[in-house]
């Protein structure tokens, strides 16, 4: 039972390049989330998805694009990477987006470095 | 690893002692709170949660206390073990929303 996986685990890229971070969950959870984690900040929501083909912006969406063609996958794309996007990225999923009844299950993270 | 980093407040405790980690939350409308544990190289892991209609909840070796008057949460870990070494952070949210607000975390170091 893999749960929620992310790939790659580590990525180094250059400014201006396109990068896609993958997230896959095996629970058929409806909701999926992308966060970034930086020194001095708590996890910040980039985008979330309530179901296949339904996505919406979070707190820090600029410079990122998401898609959700299948329930189990939620890729995050940096269309033109910038140094400020150097971060650790976490994907999470939950059965329902509403809080109180469901925790968010997090993937192991992707450490992205933009040179 | 995929952890927050080197500049977090740190709590050092002796193995076997009790640990208390504190968190001030920001939104008085928040009614659901979670404590997460994050080990180096891993994603956050759910520890315990509490709703705003409660002021205390106990789990296995962990207790969460909620003081809504001063918007304060604490996580108590009994008989701290080396495996408890990690970064701990709280999260708050309002029921019916997708949005969690996460704290920056406290690093717990367990001394042998």
PDB file of C-alpha atoms in Angstrom:
ATOM      1  CA  UNK A   1       0.000   0.000   0.000  1.00  0.00           C
ATOM      2  CA  UNK A   2       1.980   2.989  -1.280  1.00  0.00           C
ATOM      3  CA  UNK A   3      -0.339   5.711   0.038  1.00  0.00           C
ATOM      4  CA  UNK A   4       0.846   8.997  -1.342  1.00  0.00           C
ATOM      5  CA  UNK A   5       4.062   9.277  -3.297  1.00  0.00           C
ATOM      6  CA  UNK A   6       5.961  12.132  -4.856  1.00  0.00           C
ATOM      7  CA  UNK A   7       8.574  12.190  -7.572  1.00  0.00           C
ATOM      8  CA  UNK A   8      11.259  13.163  -7.962  1.00  0.00           C
ATOM      9  CA  UNK A   9      12.430  13.389  -4.346  1.00  0.00           C
ATOM     10  CA  UNK A  10      15.219  15.782  -5.301  1.00  0.00           C
ATOM     11  CA  UNK A  11      15.500  18.069  -8.295  1.00  0.00           C
ATOM     12  CA  UNK A  12      17.990  20.685  -9.348  1.00  0.00           C
ATOM     13  CA  UNK A  13      17.085  22.910 -12.241  1.00  0.00           C
ATOM     14  CA  UNK A  14      18.000  26.242 -13.741  1.00  0.00           C
ATOM     15  CA  UNK A  15      16.147  29.504 -13.840  1.00  0.00           C
ATOM     16  CA  UNK A  16      13.679  29.627 -16.699  1.00  0.00           C
ATOM     17  CA  UNK A  17      13.245  25.896 -17.122  1.00  0.00           C
ATOM     18  CA  UNK A  18       9.948  24.116 -16.806  1.00  0.00           C
ATOM     19  CA  UNK A  19       9.699  21.587 -14.008  1.00  0.00           C
ATOM     20  CA  UNK A  20       6.913  19.183 -13.139  1.00  0.00           C
ATOM     21  CA  UNK A  21       6.547  17.599  -9.743  1.00  0.00           C
ATOM     22  CA  UNK A  22       4.443  14.483  -9.587  1.00  0.00           C
ATOM     23  CA  UNK A  23       2.040  13.359  -6.895  1.00  0.00           C
ATOM     24  CA  UNK A  24       0.193  10.063  -6.830  1.00  0.00           C
ATOM     25  CA  UNK A  25      -2.187   8.685  -4.209  1.00  0.00           C
ATOM     26  CA  UNK A  26      -3.666   5.229  -4.003  1.00  0.00           C
ATOM     27  CA  UNK A  27      -6.602   5.947  -1.658  1.00  0.00           C
ATOM     28  CA  UNK A  28      -8.932   7.529  -4.228  1.00  0.00           C
ATOM     29  CA  UNK A  29      -9.157  10.595  -2.008  1.00  0.00           C
ATOM     30  CA  UNK A  30     -11.220  13.370  -3.527  1.00  0.00           C
ATOM     31  CA  UNK A  31      -9.093  16.265  -2.327  1.00  0.00           C
ATOM     32  CA  UNK A  32      -5.469  16.882  -3.102  1.00  0.00           C
ATOM     33  CA  UNK A  33      -3.202  19.752  -2.139  1.00  0.00           C
ATOM     34  CA  UNK A  34       0.183  21.198  -2.966  1.00  0.00           C
ATOM     35  CA  UNK A  35       2.176  23.049  -0.314  1.00  0.00           C
ATOM     36  CA  UNK A  36       5.578  24.596  -0.161  1.00  0.00           C
ATOM     37  CA  UNK A  37       7.671  24.675   2.998  1.00  0.00           C
ATOM     38  CA  UNK A  38      10.311  27.354   3.526  1.00  0.00           C
ATOM     39  CA  UNK A  39      12.479  28.467   6.407  1.00  0.00           C
ATOM     40  CA  UNK A  40      10.575  30.853   8.627  1.00  0.00           C
ATOM     41  CA  UNK A  41       7.207  29.931   7.158  1.00  0.00           C
ATOM     42  CA  UNK A  42       4.696  27.267   7.889  1.00  0.00           C
ATOM     43  CA  UNK A  43       3.393  25.162   5.063  1.00  0.00           C
ATOM     44  CA  UNK A  44       1.742  27.403   2.488  1.00  0.00           C
ATOM     45  CA  UNK A  45      -0.931  26.206   0.131  1.00  0.00           C
ATOM     46  CA  UNK A  46      -0.178  26.614  -3.563  1.00  0.00           C
ATOM     47  CA  UNK A  47      -3.138  24.896  -5.210  1.00  0.00           C
ATOM     48  CA  UNK A  48      -5.766  22.384  -4.282  1.00  0.00           C
ATOM     49  CA  UNK A  49      -8.201  20.171  -6.102  1.00  0.00           C
ATOM     50  CA  UNK A  50     -11.589  19.001  -4.943  1.00  0.00           C
ATOM     51  CA  UNK A  51     -11.950  16.325  -7.628  1.00  0.00           C
ATOM     52  CA  UNK A  52     -10.748  15.417 -11.092  1.00  0.00           C
ATOM     53  CA  UNK A  53     -10.835  18.470 -13.367  1.00  0.00           C
ATOM     54  CA  UNK A  54     -11.557  20.816 -10.437  1.00  0.00           C
ATOM     55  CA  UNK A  55      -8.686  22.938  -9.167  1.00  0.00           C
ATOM     56  CA  UNK A  56      -8.364  26.220  -7.350  1.00  0.00           C
ATOM     57  CA  UNK A  57      -5.706  28.609  -6.145  1.00  0.00           C
ATOM     58  CA  UNK A  58      -4.332  28.636  -2.648  1.00  0.00           C
ATOM     59  CA  UNK A  59      -2.279  31.228  -0.849  1.00  0.00           C
ATOM     60  CA  UNK A  60       0.786  31.356  -3.159  1.00  0.00           C
ATOM     61  CA  UNK A  61      -0.238  30.190  -6.665  1.00  0.00           C
ATOM     62  CA  UNK A  62       1.806  32.572  -8.820  1.00  0.00           C
ATOM     63  CA  UNK A  63       4.271  30.800 -11.092  1.00  0.00           C
ATOM     64  CA  UNK A  64       2.622  27.408 -10.709  1.00  0.00           C
ATOM     65  CA  UNK A  65       0.163  25.412 -12.773  1.00  0.00           C
ATOM     66  CA  UNK A  66      -1.729  22.275 -11.793  1.00  0.00           C
ATOM     67  CA  UNK A  67      -3.931  19.761 -13.494  1.00  0.00           C
ATOM     68  CA  UNK A  68      -6.019  16.835 -12.328  1.00  0.00           C
ATOM     69  CA  UNK A  69      -7.129  14.649 -15.191  1.00  0.00           C
ATOM     70  CA  UNK A  70      -7.264  11.577 -12.939  1.00  0.00           C
ATOM     71  CA  UNK A  71      -8.296  11.367  -9.313  1.00  0.00           C
ATOM     72  CA  UNK A  72      -5.048   9.729  -8.258  1.00  0.00           C
ATOM     73  CA  UNK A  73      -2.620  12.183  -9.851  1.00  0.00           C
ATOM     74  CA  UNK A  74      -2.039  15.855  -9.167  1.00  0.00           C
ATOM     75  CA  UNK A  75       1.059  17.190 -10.944  1.00  0.00           C
ATOM     76  CA  UNK A  76       2.462  20.626 -10.152  1.00  0.00           C
ATOM     77  CA  UNK A  77       4.288  22.486 -12.920  1.00  0.00           C
ATOM     78  CA  UNK A  78       6.618  25.420 -12.593  1.00  0.00           C
ATOM     79  CA  UNK A  79       6.338  26.922 -16.048  1.00  0.00           C
ATOM     80  CA  UNK A  80       9.493  29.026 -15.795  1.00  0.00           C
ATOM     81  CA  UNK A  81      11.351  28.283 -12.597  1.00  0.00           C
ATOM     82  CA  UNK A  82      12.724  31.124 -10.497  1.00  0.00           C
ATOM     83  CA  UNK A  83      15.160  31.047  -7.595  1.00  0.00           C
ATOM     84  CA  UNK A  84      12.375  32.069  -5.225  1.00  0.00           C
ATOM     85  CA  UNK A  85      10.733  28.736  -5.996  1.00  0.00           C
ATOM     86  CA  UNK A  86      13.568  26.866  -4.360  1.00  0.00           C
ATOM     87  CA  UNK A  87      11.722  25.041  -1.620  1.00  0.00           C
ATOM     88  CA  UNK A  88      10.456  21.739  -0.326  1.00  0.00           C
ATOM     89  CA  UNK A  89       7.148  20.812  -1.898  1.00  0.00           C
ATOM     90  CA  UNK A  90       4.597  18.576  -0.239  1.00  0.00           C
ATOM     91  CA  UNK A  91       1.579  16.979  -1.756  1.00  0.00           C
ATOM     92  CA  UNK A  92      -1.304  15.946   0.492  1.00  0.00           C
ATOM     93  CA  UNK A  93      -4.659  14.281   0.085  1.00  0.00           C
ATOM     94  CA  UNK A  94      -7.788  13.919   2.162  1.00  0.00           C
ATOM     95  CA  UNK A  95     -11.094  12.236   1.797  1.00  0.00           C
ATOM     96  CA  UNK A  96     -12.984  15.495   2.077  1.00  0.00           C
ATOM     97  CA  UNK A  97     -11.757  19.044   1.896  1.00  0.00           C
ATOM     98  CA  UNK A  98     -13.739  20.150   4.900  1.00  0.00           C
ATOM     99  CA  UNK A  99     -11.847  19.954   8.120  1.00  0.00           C
ATOM    100  CA  UNK A 100     -12.808  18.378  11.325  1.00  0.00           C
ATOM    101  CA  UNK A 101     -13.361  14.865  10.129  1.00  0.00           C
ATOM    102  CA  UNK A 102     -10.405  14.192   7.946  1.00  0.00           C
ATOM    103  CA  UNK A 103      -6.736  14.656   8.305  1.00  0.00           C
ATOM    104  CA  UNK A 104      -4.534  15.459   5.375  1.00  0.00           C
ATOM    105  CA  UNK A 105      -2.062  12.737   4.501  1.00  0.00           C
ATOM    106  CA  UNK A 106       1.230  14.085   3.280  1.00  0.00           C
ATOM    107  CA  UNK A 107       3.711  12.715   0.792  1.00  0.00           C
ATOM    108  CA  UNK A 108       7.436  12.562   1.560  1.00  0.00           C
ATOM    109  CA  UNK A 109       8.212  15.821  -0.216  1.00  0.00           C
ATOM    110  CA  UNK A 110      10.306  17.004  -3.143  1.00  0.00           C
ATOM    111  CA  UNK A 111      13.295  19.207  -2.517  1.00  0.00           C
ATOM    112  CA  UNK A 112      13.616  21.565  -5.465  1.00  0.00           C
ATOM    113  CA  UNK A 113      16.629  23.783  -6.037  1.00  0.00           C
ATOM    114  CA  UNK A 114      16.550  26.422  -8.736  1.00  0.00           C
ATOM    115  CA  UNK A 115      19.988  27.732  -9.685  1.00  0.00           C
TER     116      UNK A 115
ATOM    117  CA  UNK B   1      15.997  15.896   4.197  1.00  0.00           C
ATOM    118  CA  UNK B   2      12.584  17.452   3.705  1.00  0.00           C
ATOM    119  CA  UNK B   3      12.281  19.249   7.007  1.00  0.00           C
ATOM    120  CA  UNK B   4      11.853  22.897   7.795  1.00  0.00           C
ATOM    121  CA  UNK B   5      15.477  23.570   8.552  1.00  0.00           C
ATOM    122  CA  UNK B   6      18.009  24.810  11.036  1.00  0.00           C
ATOM    123  CA  UNK B   7      16.494  27.954  12.463  1.00  0.00           C
ATOM    124  CA  UNK B   8      13.518  26.689  14.407  1.00  0.00           C
ATOM    125  CA  UNK B   9      13.078  27.142  18.148  1.00  0.00           C
ATOM    126  CA  UNK B  10      14.414  24.041  19.822  1.00  0.00           C
ATOM    127  CA  UNK B  11      13.247  22.212  22.887  1.00  0.00           C
ATOM    128  CA  UNK B  12      15.757  19.806  24.417  1.00  0.00           C
ATOM    129  CA  UNK B  13      14.509  17.268  26.936  1.00  0.00           C
ATOM    130  CA  UNK B  14      15.988  14.293  28.676  1.00  0.00           C
ATOM    131  CA  UNK B  15      14.765  10.891  27.663  1.00  0.00           C
ATOM    132  CA  UNK B  16      11.944   9.884  29.956  1.00  0.00           C
ATOM    133  CA  UNK B  17      10.923  13.435  30.845  1.00  0.00           C
ATOM    134  CA  UNK B  18       7.718  15.060  29.693  1.00  0.00           C
ATOM    135  CA  UNK B  19       7.782  17.547  26.832  1.00  0.00           C
ATOM    136  CA  UNK B  20       5.512  20.526  26.306  1.00  0.00           C
ATOM    137  CA  UNK B  21       5.410  22.222  22.935  1.00  0.00           C
ATOM    138  CA  UNK B  22       3.415  25.399  22.520  1.00  0.00           C
ATOM    139  CA  UNK B  23       1.648  27.047  19.635  1.00  0.00           C
ATOM    140  CA  UNK B  24      -0.164  30.359  19.334  1.00  0.00           C
ATOM    141  CA  UNK B  25      -2.836  30.231  16.667  1.00  0.00           C
ATOM    142  CA  UNK B  26      -3.924  33.207  14.676  1.00  0.00           C
ATOM    143  CA  UNK B  27      -7.602  33.037  13.805  1.00  0.00           C
ATOM    144  CA  UNK B  28     -10.248  33.256  16.506  1.00  0.00           C
ATOM    145  CA  UNK B  29     -12.714  31.690  14.057  1.00  0.00           C
ATOM    146  CA  UNK B  30     -10.649  28.503  13.793  1.00  0.00           C
ATOM    147  CA  UNK B  31     -12.466  25.572  15.319  1.00  0.00           C
ATOM    148  CA  UNK B  32     -10.304  22.584  14.501  1.00  0.00           C
ATOM    149  CA  UNK B  33      -6.660  22.093  15.342  1.00  0.00           C
ATOM    150  CA  UNK B  34      -4.083  19.465  14.538  1.00  0.00           C
ATOM    151  CA  UNK B  35      -0.607  18.689  15.766  1.00  0.00           C
ATOM    152  CA  UNK B  36       1.817  17.251  13.239  1.00  0.00           C
ATOM    153  CA  UNK B  37       5.177  15.577  13.659  1.00  0.00           C
ATOM    154  CA  UNK B  38       7.762  15.883  10.905  1.00  0.00           C
ATOM    155  CA  UNK B  39      10.849  13.733  10.951  1.00  0.00           C
ATOM    156  CA  UNK B  40      13.839  14.556   8.809  1.00  0.00           C
ATOM    157  CA  UNK B  41      13.287  13.498   5.229  1.00  0.00           C
ATOM    158  CA  UNK B  42       9.599  12.818   5.680  1.00  0.00           C
ATOM    159  CA  UNK B  43       6.304  14.543   5.273  1.00  0.00           C
ATOM    160  CA  UNK B  44       4.224  15.772   8.204  1.00  0.00           C
ATOM    161  CA  UNK B  45       2.468  13.053  10.143  1.00  0.00           C
ATOM    162  CA  UNK B  46      -0.796  13.524  12.058  1.00  0.00           C
ATOM    163  CA  UNK B  47      -0.432  13.139  15.816  1.00  0.00           C
ATOM    164  CA  UNK B  48      -3.617  14.353  17.436  1.00  0.00           C
ATOM    165  CA  UNK B  49      -6.435  16.770  16.809  1.00  0.00           C
ATOM    166  CA  UNK B  50      -8.916  18.737  18.875  1.00  0.00           C
ATOM    167  CA  UNK B  51     -12.088  20.642  18.194  1.00  0.00           C
ATOM    168  CA  UNK B  52     -12.892  24.007  19.688  1.00  0.00           C
ATOM    169  CA  UNK B  53     -15.680  22.575  21.842  1.00  0.00           C
ATOM    170  CA  UNK B  54     -13.044  20.731  23.843  1.00  0.00           C
ATOM    171  CA  UNK B  55     -10.167  22.022  25.949  1.00  0.00           C
ATOM    172  CA  UNK B  56      -8.267  18.777  26.324  1.00  0.00           C
ATOM    173  CA  UNK B  57      -7.820  15.579  24.388  1.00  0.00           C
ATOM    174  CA  UNK B  58      -5.610  12.644  25.149  1.00  0.00           C
ATOM    175  CA  UNK B  59      -4.015  10.105  22.907  1.00  0.00           C
ATOM    176  CA  UNK B  60      -1.343   7.547  23.438  1.00  0.00           C
ATOM    177  CA  UNK B  61       1.386   9.395  25.382  1.00  0.00           C
ATOM    178  CA  UNK B  62       0.204  12.709  23.945  1.00  0.00           C
ATOM    179  CA  UNK B  63      -2.222  15.299  25.222  1.00  0.00           C
ATOM    180  CA  UNK B  64      -3.375  18.436  23.474  1.00  0.00           C
ATOM    181  CA  UNK B  65      -4.655  21.406  25.454  1.00  0.00           C
ATOM    182  CA  UNK B  66      -6.619  24.226  23.905  1.00  0.00           C
ATOM    183  CA  UNK B  67      -7.073  27.648  25.460  1.00  0.00           C
ATOM    184  CA  UNK B  68      -9.381  29.652  23.237  1.00  0.00           C
ATOM    185  CA  UNK B  69      -9.244  32.702  25.447  1.00  0.00           C
ATOM    186  CA  UNK B  70      -5.615  33.327  24.572  1.00  0.00           C
ATOM    187  CA  UNK B  71      -5.579  31.357  21.298  1.00  0.00           C
ATOM    188  CA  UNK B  72      -3.062  28.870  22.543  1.00  0.00           C
ATOM    189  CA  UNK B  73      -2.451  25.195  21.918  1.00  0.00           C
ATOM    190  CA  UNK B  74      -0.015  22.928  23.614  1.00  0.00           C
ATOM    191  CA  UNK B  75       1.169  19.408  22.951  1.00  0.00           C
ATOM    192  CA  UNK B  76       2.336  17.357  25.871  1.00  0.00           C
ATOM    193  CA  UNK B  77       4.374  14.228  25.270  1.00  0.00           C
ATOM    194  CA  UNK B  78       4.752  11.914  28.232  1.00  0.00           C
ATOM    195  CA  UNK B  79       7.938   9.947  28.853  1.00  0.00           C
ATOM    196  CA  UNK B  80       9.690  11.373  25.816  1.00  0.00           C
ATOM    197  CA  UNK B  81      11.614   8.851  23.774  1.00  0.00           C
ATOM    198  CA  UNK B  82      14.424   9.210  21.227  1.00  0.00           C
ATOM    199  CA  UNK B  83      11.939   8.409  18.482  1.00  0.00           C
ATOM    200  CA  UNK B  84      10.038  11.552  19.418  1.00  0.00           C
ATOM    201  CA  UNK B  85      12.850  13.721  18.092  1.00  0.00           C
ATOM    202  CA  UNK B  86      11.346  15.689  15.234  1.00  0.00           C
ATOM    203  CA  UNK B  87       9.821  19.013  14.291  1.00  0.00           C
ATOM    204  CA  UNK B  88       6.331  19.532  15.668  1.00  0.00           C
ATOM    205  CA  UNK B  89       3.890  22.072  14.367  1.00  0.00           C
ATOM    206  CA  UNK B  90       0.291  22.965  14.825  1.00  0.00           C
ATOM    207  CA  UNK B  91      -2.327  23.660  12.194  1.00  0.00           C
ATOM    208  CA  UNK B  92      -5.640  25.454  12.510  1.00  0.00           C
ATOM    209  CA  UNK B  93      -8.649  25.654  10.307  1.00  0.00           C
ATOM    210  CA  UNK B  94     -12.316  26.540  10.276  1.00  0.00           C
ATOM    211  CA  UNK B  95     -14.760  23.743   9.583  1.00  0.00           C
ATOM    212  CA  UNK B  96     -16.136  23.777   6.078  1.00  0.00           C
ATOM    213  CA  UNK B  97     -13.020  25.225   4.490  1.00  0.00           C
ATOM    214  CA  UNK B  98     -10.087  23.597   2.801  1.00  0.00           C
ATOM    215  CA  UNK B  99      -7.559  26.020   4.193  1.00  0.00           C
ATOM    216  CA  UNK B 100      -5.232  25.129   7.007  1.00  0.00           C
ATOM    217  CA  UNK B 101      -2.871  27.644   8.598  1.00  0.00           C
ATOM    218  CA  UNK B 102       0.317  25.939   9.682  1.00  0.00           C
ATOM    219  CA  UNK B 103       2.702  27.093  12.367  1.00  0.00           C
ATOM    220  CA  UNK B 104       6.429  27.222  11.706  1.00  0.00           C
ATOM    221  CA  UNK B 105       7.220  24.483  14.185  1.00  0.00           C
ATOM    222  CA  UNK B 106       9.419  23.591  17.135  1.00  0.00           C
ATOM    223  CA  UNK B 107      12.278  21.150  16.968  1.00  0.00           C
ATOM    224  CA  UNK B 108      12.257  18.599  19.768  1.00  0.00           C
ATOM    225  CA  UNK B 109      15.585  17.043  20.683  1.00  0.00           C
ATOM    226  CA  UNK B 110      15.610  14.111  23.042  1.00  0.00           C
ATOM    227  CA  UNK B 111      18.815  13.742  25.007  1.00  0.00           C
ATOM    228  CA  UNK B 112      19.933  10.276  26.048  1.00  0.00           C
TER     229      UNK B 112
END
